[in-house]
Tab-separated table of C-alpha atoms in Angstrom:
chain	number	residue	atom	x	y	z
A	148	MET	CA	0.453	-0.080	0.343
A	149	THR	CA	1.193	3.547	-1.083
A	150	LEU	CA	1.245	6.417	1.648
A	151	SER	CA	-0.690	9.140	0.310
A	152	ALA	CA	-2.003	12.838	1.867
A	153	THR	CA	-5.078	12.671	3.581
A	154	THR	CA	-7.998	12.569	1.686
A	155	LYS	CA	-11.081	14.102	3.286
A	156	LEU	CA	-13.185	10.569	3.479
A	157	GLU	CA	-10.156	9.698	5.930
A	158	ALA	CA	-10.460	13.119	8.040
A	159	ILE	CA	-13.889	12.544	8.599
A	160	ASN	CA	-13.771	8.846	9.426
A	161	THR	CA	-10.801	10.578	12.105
A	162	MET	CA	-13.719	12.658	13.132
A	163	MET	CA	-16.354	9.454	13.768
A	164	SER	CA	-13.680	7.952	15.618
A	165	VAL	CA	-13.449	10.229	17.552
A	166	ILE	CA	-16.907	9.816	18.911
A	167	GLY	CA	-16.934	6.441	18.392
A	168	GLU	CA	-19.024	5.737	15.671
A	169	ALA	CA	-17.748	3.545	12.615
A	170	PRO	CA	-16.313	4.633	9.706
A	171	VAL	CA	-18.155	5.425	6.727
A	172	ASN	CA	-17.126	4.199	3.139
A	173	THR	CA	-18.241	6.856	0.997
A	174	LEU	CA	-19.099	11.162	1.517
A	175	ASP	CA	-22.143	10.901	-1.487
A	176	ALA	CA	-25.266	12.303	-0.448
A	177	ALA	CA	-27.499	9.521	-0.747
A	178	SER	CA	-25.949	7.510	2.228
A	179	GLN	CA	-25.090	10.551	4.935
A	180	THR	CA	-25.769	10.166	7.731
A	181	ALA	CA	-26.266	13.530	9.835
A	182	ASP	CA	-23.356	12.625	12.297
A	183	VAL	CA	-21.413	12.707	8.524
A	184	ILE	CA	-23.406	15.611	7.587
A	185	MET	CA	-22.657	17.577	10.753
A	186	ALA	CA	-18.704	16.011	10.545
A	187	LYS	CA	-18.985	17.420	7.201
A	188	THR	CA	-19.898	20.718	8.142
A	189	VAL	CA	-17.343	21.116	10.720
A	190	LEU	CA	-14.014	20.048	8.486
A	191	ASP	CA	-15.355	22.420	6.165
A	192	GLU	CA	-16.016	25.211	8.276
A	193	VAL	CA	-12.389	24.763	10.104
A	194	SER	CA	-10.474	24.335	6.967
A	195	ARG	CA	-12.137	28.034	6.110
A	196	GLU	CA	-11.083	29.663	9.338
A	197	VAL	CA	-7.902	28.236	8.888
A	198	GLN	CA	-7.177	28.696	6.012
A	199	ALA	CA	-8.007	32.602	6.240
A	200	ALA	CA	-5.467	33.322	8.027
A	201	GLY	CA	-3.364	33.494	5.554
A	202	TRP	CA	-0.502	30.667	4.940
A	203	ASN	CA	2.670	30.328	2.202
A	204	PHE	CA	0.564	27.354	0.668
A	205	ASN	CA	-2.548	29.417	-0.501
A	206	ARG	CA	-1.387	33.317	-0.548
A	207	GLU	CA	-0.152	34.945	-3.292
A	208	TYR	CA	1.560	38.055	-3.845
A	209	GLU	CA	1.295	40.732	-7.168
A	210	VAL	CA	-1.921	39.325	-8.083
A	211	PRO	CA	-2.798	41.472	-10.841
A	212	LEU	CA	-6.619	42.561	-10.669
A	213	SER	CA	-8.238	44.659	-13.399
A	214	PRO	CA	-11.437	46.313	-13.661
A	215	PRO	CA	-14.198	44.665	-16.408
A	216	ALA	CA	-15.985	46.855	-18.648
A	217	ASP	CA	-18.290	48.077	-15.955
A	218	ASP	CA	-15.291	49.448	-13.446
A	219	GLU	CA	-16.050	47.208	-10.851
A	220	ILE	CA	-13.470	44.052	-9.476
A	221	VAL	CA	-15.266	41.399	-8.775
A	222	LEU	CA	-13.837	38.535	-6.757
A	223	GLY	CA	-13.617	34.949	-6.600
A	224	THR	CA	-16.076	33.568	-3.674
A	225	ASN	CA	-12.532	31.636	-3.261
A	226	VAL	CA	-11.012	34.363	-1.688
A	227	ALA	CA	-10.717	35.271	2.026
A	228	ARG	CA	-8.082	37.662	2.026
A	229	ILE	CA	-6.937	40.456	-0.112
A	230	ASP	CA	-4.783	43.339	0.375
A	231	VAL	CA	-3.953	45.749	-2.160
A	232	GLU	CA	-0.190	46.566	-2.419
A	233	PRO	CA	0.426	49.621	-0.767
A	234	ALA	CA	2.939	50.324	-3.911
A	235	ASN	CA	-0.243	50.645	-6.262
A	236	ALA	CA	-2.803	51.901	-3.689
A	237	GLY	CA	-1.283	55.249	-2.792
A	238	THR	CA	-3.518	56.862	-0.980
A	239	THR	CA	-6.460	55.369	-1.221
A	240	GLN	CA	-7.787	52.354	0.818
A	241	TYR	CA	-9.096	49.196	-0.461
A	242	VAL	CA	-10.868	46.443	1.210
A	243	HIS	CA	-13.209	43.322	0.398
A	244	ARG	CA	-17.032	44.010	0.532
A	245	GLY	CA	-19.375	41.643	-0.370
A	246	SER	CA	-18.202	40.222	-3.511
A	247	LYS	CA	-15.902	42.349	-4.821
A	248	LEU	CA	-13.150	45.147	-4.161
A	249	TYR	CA	-14.172	48.648	-2.436
A	250	ASN	CA	-12.638	51.823	-2.793
A	251	LYS	CA	-12.553	53.155	0.912
A	252	THR	CA	-11.335	56.032	0.185
A	253	ASP	CA	-13.671	57.150	-2.500
A	254	ARG	CA	-16.641	55.333	-1.118
A	255	THR	CA	-17.711	53.169	-4.275
A	256	TYR	CA	-16.975	50.112	-6.304
A	257	THR	CA	-15.375	52.161	-9.354
A	258	ILE	CA	-12.133	50.813	-9.757
A	259	THR	CA	-10.542	52.218	-12.929
A	260	ASP	CA	-6.769	50.957	-12.609
A	261	THR	CA	-5.495	47.993	-12.537
A	262	LEU	CA	-4.134	46.798	-8.859
A	263	LYS	CA	-1.700	44.582	-7.663
A	264	CYS	CA	-2.798	42.678	-4.807
A	265	THR	CA	-1.837	40.101	-2.063
A	266	VAL	CA	-4.428	37.381	-2.371
A	267	THR	CA	-5.175	34.871	0.450
A	268	TYR	CA	-7.414	31.566	-1.269
A	269	LEU	CA	-9.720	29.585	0.441
A	270	LEU	CA	-8.037	26.040	-1.446
A	271	GLU	CA	-9.911	23.007	-1.740
A	272	TRP	CA	-9.203	19.990	0.468
A	273	ASP	CA	-7.118	18.088	-2.363
A	274	TYR	CA	-4.759	21.012	-2.950
A	275	LEU	CA	-3.446	21.241	0.573
A	276	PRO	CA	-0.241	19.992	2.337
A	277	GLN	CA	-0.490	17.411	4.448
A	278	ALA	CA	0.269	19.275	7.631
A	279	ALA	CA	-2.652	21.749	6.851
A	280	ARG	CA	-4.801	18.671	6.082
A	281	ASN	CA	-3.466	17.052	9.359
A	282	TYR	CA	-4.261	20.080	11.672
A	283	ILE	CA	-7.678	20.658	10.154
A	284	MET	CA	-8.335	16.955	10.525
A	285	ILE	CA	-7.551	17.066	13.967
A	286	ARG	CA	-8.997	20.062	14.743
A	287	SER	CA	-12.038	19.384	13.431
A	288	ALA	CA	-12.623	16.585	15.398
A	289	ARG	CA	-12.095	18.333	18.696
A	290	ILE	CA	-14.485	21.154	17.890
A	291	PHE	CA	-16.967	18.043	16.097
A	292	ALA	CA	-16.473	16.069	18.762
A	293	ASP	CA	-17.564	19.162	21.467
A	294	ARG	CA	-20.498	20.023	19.706
A	295	LEU	CA	-21.667	16.407	20.360
A	296	VAL	CA	-23.284	15.917	23.990
A	297	GLY	CA	-21.771	13.762	26.119
A	298	TYR	CA	-18.349	13.478	24.061
A	299	ASN	CA	-16.343	16.162	25.852
A	300	HIS	CA	-14.442	13.957	27.746
A	301	GLN	CA	-12.104	13.036	24.217
A	302	HIS	CA	-11.293	17.091	24.800
A	303	GLN	CA	-8.091	17.128	26.698
A	304	PHE	CA	-6.812	13.996	24.215
A	305	THR	CA	-7.707	15.607	20.972
A	306	LEU	CA	-6.746	18.902	22.589
A	307	ALA	CA	-2.741	18.301	23.070
A	308	ASP	CA	-3.137	16.670	19.190
A	309	GLU	CA	-4.443	19.678	17.851
A	310	TYR	CA	-1.052	21.610	19.496
A	311	GLN	CA	0.948	19.269	18.278
A	312	ALA	CA	-0.467	19.583	14.407
A	313	LEU	CA	-0.544	23.284	14.731
A	314	ALA	CA	3.190	23.109	15.788
A	315	ASP	CA	3.786	21.400	12.820
A	316	LEU	CA	2.119	23.216	10.378
A	317	ARG	CA	4.059	26.469	11.327
A	318	GLU	CA	6.950	24.469	11.382
A	319	TYR	CA	5.857	23.698	7.594
A	320	GLU	CA	5.112	27.581	7.255
A	321	GLY	CA	8.525	28.282	7.764
A	322	GLU	CA	10.699	25.970	5.613
A	323	THR	CA	8.316	26.686	2.707
A	324	GLY	CA	7.586	30.215	3.116
A	325	ASP	CA	12.044	31.237	2.589
A	326	TYR	CA	11.023	34.079	5.714
A	327	SER	CA	13.713	36.484	6.808
A	328	MET	CA	14.282	38.344	10.008
């Protein structure tokens, strides 16, 4: 058997094991129990939360955003955070508002110039590095168990695992981010 990165099904099954439930064979909608649906919801929620912090694997610098004919820059639904590079913004403040980039200084969505931005994207599970998958899975398992009545006794065990997984993710970030002091 070849080892590979944790799949979403494996993550859900880890979450199910924390509450003492049997693993599932598929994530098809037709065969899901309420616990599996809740586990998927928590996994997606935690994934969004962790990724929104911005990591080297999901952050891109100097992304050019050009306004189309209507002069409004619509952002993708997978954009968690956007920051217009100071060299491009000048004295204008831009923020992510709704699904668009908003010119806060002039109080308008109208943007006529191409802007270079730092963008933090929300990635699908299969595009996450293993360190992120592991942390998200363990944090999700703890939260999932905490939300279910009667499973709080598992909290201390998974909290220690969560801290270790976060340390591993931060180490991965430091190694791949090529940061300098």
